[in-house]
Structures are given as structure tokens and as C-alpha cells.
CSV table of C-alpha atoms in Angstrom, one decimal:
chain,number,residue,atom,x,y,z
L,1,MET,CA,-66.4,-52.6,49.6
L,2,GLY,CA,-69.2,-51.0,47.6
L,3,GLY,CA,-71.0,-47.9,46.6
L,4,ALA,CA,-74.0,-46.0,48.0
L,5,VAL,CA,-75.7,-46.0,44.6
L,6,SER,CA,-75.5,-48.4,41.6
L,7,ALA,CA,-72.9,-48.0,39.0
L,8,GLY,CA,-73.9,-46.2,35.8
L,9,GLU,CA,-73.0,-46.9,32.2
L,10,ASP,CA,-72.2,-43.2,31.6
L,11,ASN,CA,-72.1,-39.9,33.4
L,12,ASP,CA,-75.8,-39.2,32.9
L,13,GLU,CA,-76.8,-42.6,34.4
L,14,LEU,CA,-74.5,-42.0,37.4
L,15,ILE,CA,-76.3,-38.7,38.0
L,16,ASP,CA,-79.7,-40.4,37.6
L,17,ASN,CA,-78.7,-42.8,40.3
L,18,LEU,CA,-77.4,-40.0,42.6
L,19,LYS,CA,-80.8,-38.2,42.2
L,20,GLU,CA,-82.7,-41.4,42.8
L,21,ALA,CA,-80.9,-41.9,46.1
L,22,GLN,CA,-81.4,-38.2,47.0
L,23,TYR,CA,-77.7,-37.3,47.1
L,24,ILE,CA,-78.4,-34.7,44.3
L,25,ARG,CA,-81.4,-32.6,45.3
L,26,THR,CA,-81.2,-29.3,43.5
L,27,GLU,CA,-81.3,-28.3,39.8
L,28,LEU,CA,-78.1,-26.2,40.0
L,29,VAL,CA,-76.1,-29.1,41.4
L,30,GLU,CA,-77.6,-31.5,38.9
L,31,GLN,CA,-76.7,-29.2,35.9
L,32,ALA,CA,-73.1,-28.9,37.1
L,33,PHE,CA,-72.7,-32.7,37.6
L,34,ARG,CA,-74.1,-33.4,34.1
L,35,ALA,CA,-71.9,-30.7,32.4
L,36,ILE,CA,-68.6,-32.3,33.4
L,37,ASP,CA,-67.9,-36.0,32.6
L,38,ARG,CA,-66.3,-37.6,35.7
L,39,ALA,CA,-64.4,-40.0,33.4
L,40,ASP,CA,-62.4,-37.0,31.9
L,41,TYR,CA,-60.6,-36.7,35.3
L,42,TYR,CA,-59.5,-40.3,35.3
L,43,LEU,CA,-56.3,-41.6,33.7
L,44,GLU,CA,-57.1,-43.5,30.5
L,45,GLU,CA,-56.4,-47.0,31.9
L,46,PHE,CA,-58.8,-46.5,34.9
L,47,LYS,CA,-61.8,-45.0,33.1
L,48,ASP,CA,-63.8,-48.2,33.3
L,49,ASN,CA,-64.4,-47.3,37.0
L,50,ALA,CA,-65.4,-43.7,36.5
L,51,TYR,CA,-69.1,-44.2,36.8
L,52,LYS,CA,-69.0,-46.3,40.0
L,53,ASP,CA,-69.8,-44.6,43.2
L,54,LEU,CA,-66.3,-45.2,44.6
L,55,ALA,CA,-63.3,-43.1,45.4
L,56,TRP,CA,-60.3,-43.4,43.1
L,57,LYS,CA,-56.6,-42.8,44.0
L,58,HIS,CA,-53.5,-43.2,41.9
L,59,GLY,CA,-50.3,-41.8,43.3
L,60,ASN,CA,-51.1,-38.3,44.5
L,61,ILE,CA,-54.2,-38.1,42.3
L,62,HIS,CA,-57.4,-38.6,44.2
L,63,LEU,CA,-61.2,-38.3,43.6
L,64,SER,CA,-63.8,-38.8,46.3
L,65,ALA,CA,-66.8,-40.9,45.7
L,66,PRO,CA,-69.6,-39.1,43.6
L,67,CYS,CA,-72.0,-39.3,46.6
L,68,ILE,CA,-69.5,-37.4,48.7
L,69,TYR,CA,-69.1,-34.7,46.1
L,70,SER,CA,-72.9,-34.5,45.8
L,71,GLU,CA,-73.3,-33.9,49.5
L,72,VAL,CA,-70.6,-31.3,49.5
L,73,MET,CA,-72.1,-29.4,46.6
L,74,GLU,CA,-75.5,-29.4,48.1
L,75,ALA,CA,-74.2,-28.4,51.6
L,76,LEU,CA,-72.2,-25.5,50.1
L,77,ASP,CA,-75.5,-23.8,48.9
L,78,LEU,CA,-73.6,-22.2,46.0
L,79,GLN,CA,-74.9,-19.1,44.2
L,80,PRO,CA,-73.6,-16.9,41.4
L,81,GLY,CA,-71.0,-14.3,42.4
L,82,LEU,CA,-69.8,-16.0,45.6
L,83,SER,CA,-66.1,-16.6,46.5
L,84,PHE,CA,-65.0,-20.2,47.0
L,85,LEU,CA,-61.8,-21.7,48.5
L,86,ASN,CA,-61.1,-25.4,47.9
L,87,LEU,CA,-58.5,-26.8,50.4
L,88,GLY,CA,-56.9,-29.9,48.8
L,89,SER,CA,-58.2,-29.0,45.3
L,90,GLY,CA,-56.7,-32.2,43.7
L,91,THR,CA,-57.8,-32.8,40.1
L,92,GLY,CA,-59.9,-29.7,40.0
L,93,TYR,CA,-63.1,-31.7,39.3
L,94,LEU,CA,-65.0,-30.2,42.2
L,95,SER,CA,-63.6,-26.7,41.6
L,96,SER,CA,-64.7,-26.8,38.0
L,97,MET,CA,-68.3,-27.9,38.9
L,98,VAL,CA,-68.4,-25.1,41.5
L,99,GLY,CA,-67.2,-22.6,38.8
L,100,LEU,CA,-70.2,-23.4,36.6
L,101,ILE,CA,-72.5,-22.2,39.3
L,102,LEU,CA,-70.4,-19.2,40.5
L,103,GLY,CA,-70.4,-17.6,37.1
L,104,PRO,CA,-68.1,-15.0,35.7
L,105,PHE,CA,-68.1,-12.7,38.7
L,106,GLY,CA,-67.3,-15.2,41.3
L,107,VAL,CA,-64.0,-16.2,42.9
L,108,ASN,CA,-62.7,-19.7,42.6
L,109,HIS,CA,-59.4,-20.6,44.4
L,110,GLY,CA,-57.8,-23.9,45.2
L,111,VAL,CA,-54.8,-24.9,47.4
L,112,GLU,CA,-53.1,-28.2,46.6
L,113,LEU,CA,-50.0,-29.7,48.4
L,114,HIS,CA,-48.6,-31.7,45.4
L,115,SER,CA,-47.2,-29.8,42.4
L,116,ASP,CA,-47.8,-32.7,40.1
L,117,VAL,CA,-51.5,-32.7,41.0
L,118,ILE,CA,-51.6,-29.0,40.2
L,119,GLU,CA,-50.3,-29.7,36.7
L,120,TYR,CA,-52.8,-32.5,36.3
L,121,ALA,CA,-55.6,-30.2,37.3
L,122,LYS,CA,-54.5,-27.5,34.9
L,123,GLN,CA,-54.4,-30.0,32.1
L,124,LYS,CA,-58.0,-31.2,32.9
L,125,LEU,CA,-59.3,-27.6,33.2
L,126,ASP,CA,-57.8,-26.7,29.8
L,127,PHE,CA,-59.3,-29.8,28.2
L,128,PHE,CA,-62.7,-28.9,29.6
L,129,ILE,CA,-62.6,-25.3,28.4
L,130,LYS,CA,-61.3,-26.2,24.9
L,131,THR,CA,-63.3,-29.3,24.1
L,132,SER,CA,-66.6,-29.5,26.0
L,133,ASP,CA,-69.8,-28.3,24.5
L,134,SER,CA,-71.2,-28.1,28.0
L,135,PHE,CA,-68.9,-25.1,28.6
L,136,ASP,CA,-71.0,-22.9,26.3
L,137,LYS,CA,-74.1,-23.5,28.3
L,138,PHE,CA,-72.6,-21.7,31.3
L,139,GLU,CA,-70.7,-18.6,32.2
L,140,PHE,CA,-67.7,-20.0,33.9
L,141,CYS,CA,-65.7,-18.9,37.0
L,142,GLU,CA,-62.3,-20.4,36.1
L,143,PRO,CA,-60.4,-21.9,39.1
L,144,SER,CA,-57.0,-20.7,40.0
L,145,PHE,CA,-54.7,-23.2,41.8
L,146,VAL,CA,-51.7,-22.6,44.0
L,147,THR,CA,-49.2,-25.1,45.5
L,148,GLY,CA,-48.8,-25.3,49.3
L,149,ASN,CA,-50.0,-26.7,52.6
L,150,CYS,CA,-53.5,-25.4,53.3
L,151,LEU,CA,-52.6,-25.1,57.0
L,152,GLU,CA,-50.0,-22.4,56.1
L,153,ILE,CA,-52.3,-19.9,54.4
L,154,SER,CA,-51.1,-16.3,54.9
L,155,PRO,CA,-53.0,-14.7,57.8
L,156,ASP,CA,-53.6,-11.6,55.7
L,157,CYS,CA,-55.6,-13.5,53.0
L,158,THR,CA,-59.1,-12.5,52.1
L,159,GLN,CA,-62.0,-14.4,53.6
L,160,TYR,CA,-64.4,-16.5,51.5
L,161,ASP,CA,-68.1,-17.0,51.2
L,162,ARG,CA,-67.7,-20.8,50.8
L,163,VAL,CA,-64.8,-23.1,51.9
L,164,TYR,CA,-64.4,-26.8,51.4
L,165,CYS,CA,-61.6,-29.0,52.8
L,166,GLY,CA,-61.0,-32.4,51.2
L,167,ALA,CA,-59.0,-33.9,54.0
L,168,GLY,CA,-59.7,-34.9,57.5
L,169,VAL,CA,-59.6,-31.9,59.9
L,170,GLN,CA,-58.6,-32.5,63.6
L,171,LYS,CA,-60.3,-30.5,66.3
L,172,GLU,CA,-57.3,-28.3,67.0
L,173,HIS,CA,-57.6,-26.9,63.4
L,174,GLU,CA,-61.3,-26.2,63.5
L,175,ASP,CA,-60.9,-22.5,64.5
L,176,TYR,CA,-58.2,-22.0,61.8
L,177,MET,CA,-60.7,-23.2,59.2
L,178,LYS,CA,-63.5,-21.1,60.6
L,179,ASN,CA,-61.4,-18.0,60.3
L,180,LEU,CA,-61.3,-18.4,56.5
L,181,LEU,CA,-65.0,-17.6,56.3
L,182,LYS,CA,-66.8,-14.4,55.9
L,183,VAL,CA,-69.9,-13.7,58.1
L,184,GLY,CA,-72.7,-15.6,56.5
L,185,GLY,CA,-70.3,-18.0,54.8
L,186,ILE,CA,-70.4,-21.8,54.8
L,187,LEU,CA,-67.6,-24.2,55.6
L,188,VAL,CA,-67.9,-27.9,54.7
L,189,MET,CA,-65.2,-30.3,55.9
L,190,PRO,CA,-64.6,-33.8,57.4
L,191,LEU,CA,-64.3,-33.0,61.1
L,192,GLU,CA,-63.8,-35.9,63.6
L,193,GLU,CA,-65.0,-38.5,61.0
L,194,LYS,CA,-68.2,-36.5,60.2
L,195,LEU,CA,-68.8,-34.5,57.1
L,196,THR,CA,-69.7,-31.2,58.8
L,197,LYS,CA,-71.4,-28.0,57.6
L,198,ILE,CA,-70.5,-24.9,59.6
L,199,THR,CA,-72.3,-21.6,58.9
L,200,ARG,CA,-70.8,-18.4,60.3
L,201,THR,CA,-73.8,-16.4,61.6
L,202,GLY,CA,-71.8,-13.6,63.2
L,203,PRO,CA,-68.3,-12.5,64.0
L,204,SER,CA,-68.1,-15.2,66.7
L,205,ALA,CA,-71.3,-17.1,66.2
L,206,TRP,CA,-71.6,-20.4,64.4
L,207,GLU,CA,-74.2,-23.1,63.5
L,208,THR,CA,-72.9,-26.6,63.0
L,209,LYS,CA,-74.6,-29.5,61.3
L,210,LYS,CA,-73.3,-33.1,60.9
L,211,ILE,CA,-74.1,-34.4,57.4
L,212,LEU,CA,-72.6,-37.9,57.0
L,213,ALA,CA,-70.2,-40.3,58.7
L,214,VAL,CA,-66.9,-40.3,56.7
L,215,SER,CA,-63.3,-41.2,57.1
L,216,PHE,CA,-60.8,-39.1,55.1
L,217,ALA,CA,-57.0,-39.2,55.1
L,218,PRO,CA,-56.0,-36.5,57.6
L,219,LEU,CA,-54.5,-33.2,56.7
L,220,ILE,CA,-50.7,-33.3,56.3
L,221,GLN,CA,-49.0,-31.2,59.0
L,222,PRO,CA,-46.5,-28.6,57.8
L,223,ASN,CA,-42.9,-29.7,57.8
L,224,HIS,CA,-40.3,-27.1,58.8
L,225,ALA,CA,-37.4,-29.5,59.3
L,226,ASP,CA,-35.5,-28.1,56.3
L,227,SER,CA,-35.5,-24.4,57.0
L,228,GLY,CA,-37.3,-24.1,60.3
L,229,LYS,CA,-39.5,-21.5,58.8
L,230,SER,CA,-43.1,-21.6,57.8
L,231,ARG,CA,-43.8,-21.4,54.0
L,232,LEU,CA,-46.8,-19.2,53.8
L,233,VAL,CA,-49.3,-19.8,51.1
L,234,HIS,CA,-50.3,-16.7,49.3
L,235,LEU,CA,-53.7,-17.0,47.6
L,236,PRO,CA,-54.3,-15.3,44.2
L,237,PRO,CA,-55.5,-11.7,44.5
L,238,VAL,CA,-59.1,-11.0,43.6
L,239,ALA,CA,-58.6,-9.6,40.2
L,240,VAL,CA,-60.9,-7.1,38.4
L,241,ARG,CA,-61.9,-8.4,35.0
L,242,SER,CA,-60.6,-6.6,32.0
L,243,LEU,CA,-62.8,-4.5,29.7
L,244,GLN,CA,-62.1,-7.0,26.9
L,245,ASP,CA,-63.2,-9.9,29.1
L,246,LEU,CA,-66.3,-8.1,30.2
L,247,ALA,CA,-67.2,-7.5,26.5
L,248,ARG,CA,-66.8,-11.2,25.7
L,249,ILE,CA,-69.2,-12.1,28.6
L,250,ALA,CA,-71.7,-9.5,27.5
L,251,ILE,CA,-71.6,-10.6,23.8
L,252,ARG,CA,-71.9,-14.3,24.6
L,253,GLY,CA,-74.8,-13.5,26.9
L,254,THR,CA,-76.6,-11.5,24.2
L,255,ILE,CA,-76.1,-14.2,21.7
L,256,LYS,CA,-77.6,-16.8,24.1
L,257,LYS,CA,-80.6,-14.6,24.6
L,258,ILE,CA,-81.1,-14.3,20.8
L,259,ILE,CA,-80.8,-18.1,20.4
L,260,HIS,CA,-83.4,-18.5,23.2
L,261,GLN,CA,-85.8,-16.1,21.6
L,262,GLU,CA,-85.4,-17.8,18.2
L,263,THR,CA,-86.1,-21.1,19.8
L,264,MET,CA,-89.2,-19.8,21.5
L,265,SER,CA,-90.4,-18.3,18.2
L,266,LYS,CA,-89.8,-21.4,16.2
L,267,ASN,CA,-91.3,-23.9,18.7
L,268,GLY,CA,-94.1,-21.8,20.2
L,269,ASN,CA,-93.5,-22.6,23.9
L,270,GLY,CA,-89.8,-23.4,23.3
L,271,LEU,CA,-90.2,-27.0,24.3
L,272,LYS,CA,-89.3,-29.9,22.1
L,273,ASN,CA,-90.2,-33.5,22.7
L,274,PRO,CA,-86.9,-35.1,23.8
L,275,PRO,CA,-85.6,-37.9,21.7
L,276,ARG,CA,-86.7,-41.3,22.8
L,277,PHE,CA,-84.0,-43.7,23.6
L,278,LYS,CA,-83.7,-46.5,26.1
L,279,ARG,CA,-82.3,-45.8,29.5
L,280,ARG,CA,-81.8,-48.4,32.1
L,281,ARG,CA,-84.4,-48.2,34.8
L,282,VAL,CA,-83.0,-47.3,38.2
L,283,ARG,CA,-84.8,-49.5,40.8
L,284,ARG,CA,-85.1,-48.5,44.4
L,285,ARG,CA,-83.5,-50.9,46.8
L,286,ARG,CA,-82.8,-51.1,50.5
L,287,MET,CA,-79.4,-49.9,51.4
L,288,GLU,CA,-78.0,-50.1,54.9
L,289,THR,CA,-74.3,-50.4,54.1
L,290,ILE,CA,-71.1,-48.9,55.4
L,291,VAL,CA,-68.6,-48.4,52.6
L,292,PHE,CA,-64.9,-49.0,53.2
L,293,LEU,CA,-62.6,-47.4,50.6
L,294,ASP,CA,-58.9,-46.7,50.4
L,295,LYS,CA,-58.5,-43.9,53.0
L,296,GLU,CA,-62.2,-43.1,52.7
L,297,VAL,CA,-65.2,-44.6,54.4
L,298,PHE,CA,-68.8,-43.4,54.3
L,299,ALA,CA,-72.2,-44.7,55.4
L,300,SER,CA,-74.8,-44.8,52.8
L,301,ARG,CA,-78.3,-43.4,53.1
L,302,ILE,CA,-81.2,-45.8,53.7
L,303,SER,CA,-83.5,-45.4,50.7
L,304,ASN,CA,-87.2,-46.3,50.5
L,305,PRO,CA,-87.2,-50.1,50.1
L,306,SER,CA,-89.3,-51.9,47.5
L,307,ASP,CA,-91.2,-55.1,48.1
L,308,ASP,CA,-90.4,-58.2,46.2
L,309,ASN,CA,-93.7,-57.9,44.4
L,310,ASN,CA,-92.8,-54.4,43.4
L,311,ASN,CA,-89.5,-55.6,41.9
L,312,SER,CA,-91.4,-58.2,39.8
L,313,GLU,CA,-93.8,-55.4,38.7
L,314,ASP,CA,-90.8,-53.2,37.7
L,315,ILE,CA,-89.3,-56.0,35.6
L,316,GLU,CA,-92.6,-56.5,33.8
L,317,GLU,CA,-93.0,-52.8,33.3
L,318,GLU,CA,-89.5,-52.5,31.9
L,319,ARG,CA,-90.1,-55.3,29.5
L,320,GLN,CA,-93.2,-53.6,28.2
L,321,GLU,CA,-91.4,-50.3,27.8
L,322,GLU,CA,-88.7,-52.0,25.8
L,323,GLU,CA,-91.2,-53.6,23.5
L,324,GLU,CA,-92.9,-50.2,23.0
L,325,THR,CA,-89.7,-48.4,22.2
L,326,LYS,CA,-88.1,-51.0,19.9
L,327,PRO,CA,-89.2,-49.3,16.6
L,328,SER,CA,-87.6,-46.0,17.8
L,329,GLU,CA,-84.6,-47.4,19.6
L,330,LEU,CA,-82.2,-45.3,17.6
L,331,LYS,CA,-79.5,-43.3,19.4
L,332,PRO,CA,-80.4,-39.6,19.6
L,333,ASP,CA,-78.6,-37.2,17.4
L,334,PRO,CA,-75.7,-35.5,19.1
L,335,PRO,CA,-76.6,-32.1,20.6
L,336,VAL,CA,-76.0,-29.0,18.5
L,337,ASN,CA,-73.8,-26.3,20.0
L,338,PHE,CA,-76.0,-23.4,18.9
L,339,LEU,CA,-73.8,-20.7,20.5
L,340,ARG,CA,-70.8,-21.9,18.6
L,341,GLU,CA,-72.7,-22.1,15.3
L,342,LYS,CA,-74.1,-18.6,15.8
L,343,VAL,CA,-70.6,-17.1,16.6
L,344,LEU,CA,-69.0,-18.7,13.6
L,345,SER,CA,-71.8,-17.3,11.4
L,346,LEU,CA,-71.2,-13.7,12.5
L,347,PRO,CA,-69.6,-11.3,10.0
L,348,LEU,CA,-66.5,-10.9,12.2
L,349,PRO,CA,-62.8,-11.4,11.8
L,350,ASP,CA,-61.8,-15.0,12.6
L,351,PRO,CA,-59.5,-14.0,15.5
L,352,LEU,CA,-62.5,-12.3,17.2
L,353,LYS,CA,-64.7,-15.3,16.6
L,354,TYR,CA,-62.1,-17.6,18.2
L,355,TYR,CA,-61.8,-15.2,21.1
L,356,LEU,CA,-65.5,-15.3,21.7
L,357,LEU,CA,-65.2,-19.1,21.7
L,358,TYR,CA,-62.3,-19.1,24.2
L,359,TYR,CA,-60.1,-20.4,21.4
L,360,ARG,CA,-61.9,-23.7,21.7
L,361,GLU,CA,-61.5,-26.7,19.4
L,362,LYS,CA,-64.5,-28.2,17.7
């Protein structure tokens, strides 16, 4: 049992490793992964494993391996304003990362079978909104979660631009999943032990691409033994934002533009030299492994191998870098939340300031 990329010491290092192995390939996906700390979605006693490229399961709570989520995010080709449906939304980790890209005018829905996992996801979402400074760097499409079996979605539900299913889909359910898509939409799901991307190119036209060999726990079939009737899952309606909410989005956007202009004016080109601090070098290495996890298996990519000579050169180069950075090997100052500072400095009543900050804690 192992991971497709090396373990990281923190969330940023995990993302560095995923980029190095080409699982994260676009800036939007990288920003979303860096904004949300994977460890925040673990129970406290299991956080030591949060930055390993492994799946995690405890009771009904489940997180896929980071490299799987990376491939899913890249395959979905997310853009602001799209609608997204997450089947088997679990902890809400993926839905929250998607929400950072969709922005305030997107739609972000999730269906989860287990009610206790829904409560867990809502707690984690609330924690992210109220405590994370990363939240203020984005305009967020907040996920809405409903309890139910994703194979019993009401036939009159709206169709979506993007759909992901986080459980193994059998061939007999392929058309059911496809019908959840708008024309031009993208569906990503484990189908017959392959992570599969399906694009709807017309009312009855599809393009299919196999991404990665995987093995997910299969979808749980509906159980009608108790009542004999189907329990239809009704997804949240696509709500129109209130005028008050639109005003908050506009004000926050204006303040961000002012902060950007002030930074440009102060620093000329707006670029600062990043603080220097030591980060462990990620070395390329040959990987030809198949990973066996609890209810989840995936084949790793084969990265560009390094010669043994190159490895020794890397070690020597790393030693030299460490010697060069010793005088300045201080930890960087914590990042400043300029949006929060600017809002709190405005001549406004406190309740309005707190509303603009989503009632967030410091």
C-alpha cells in the first residue's frame, strides 16, 4: 500500500508534490487546493495522515486520495458561473474546492446517503467560512447538501453543467448519470473500474475518455423493503440571490480592487519578493506502482525518472542551498488579510462590517 506522490509535511508541500507529478496542471485547480487545508476535514486523532497521498475512511466519513481529487478537478474543467452536482458529496471537501472556482453566481449541490456525514460536512463548511483567511481571496459558491440515495433523484430535477460521482457506477446506471447533464456538460465518474470523463456534445451524442484505473466502493442500491416505494431525492431549487447578498458581493469586489490598486501603486509593478524559507526539495523518481487502499485502488502515473547521478547532484545542490539560506532561515510572517483589515477600518456600523465579513471570526 502506498501513494502516487510523496507525503508532504503540510498542505502546501502536498500540493507541490501533486504538481511535480502532473496531477495538478492548471492554476485554478492549484489555487483551490492551496486554499483549503486537507487536514481540516480529518478527525483530530487522524490528522497526522492528512498530507499523505492516501484515501481515509472512518465509519461513514471518507476522503479519496489527493491524486484522485486532483484528476477529478482537472477533468471537470470548472469555470465561474457553472452548475455542479456532487453525487456522494461526503465531507464536502471537494464541493468546497469546486465552490471557490464557481464563484458567487454558480450552483453547487451535493447528495449524500448518510445523514451523519451531511452534518459533518456542514460543520466543516461552517469552519472554513468563519475561520479561513483563504475564504477572503475568493468569491465563494457555497455548497448545499441533501440526504438521499443519488440513484433516486427526482426525474424533474434540473440538469447540470458538471457532475461527479464518488462511488463506483455499474454499466446499467451509465445512462441515468448521463441524463443529469446539460448539453456541453461534463460527467466524471468511476465506471467499470476506470475514472471516466464523459462530455455531452449533443442531445444524444457523447464523447468518452478513460482517465485512470481505479476501484471505488460501488453505489448502494435503493432499498424499498420498508415501504415498497421509492424515496425521491429533491435537489435544492436554483435560488436567485437577494439584493442584500448581491450588494455584499459588489462591495467586497470593489474593496479588493482598491487593495490591488494600492498594492500596485506602492510596489510599482505590484510584485514583492517572496519571503525566503526552506522548503524540502521534491525529487523526481520512477513510479510504476499500483496502489491498494481500503475500497479504493489506483494506478500511479509514471514520472520522468532520474539517474542515480542526478540524485547525487540533487543532494549536493540541496546542501548548498541550505548553506546559502541559513542566515535567513526564519519563518515568514503570517499572511495579512488585507480585505478584513480594510473592512474593519471603514466608517460603518459594526453589524454591517461583520455582515461584509460573513460574520467570520478572526
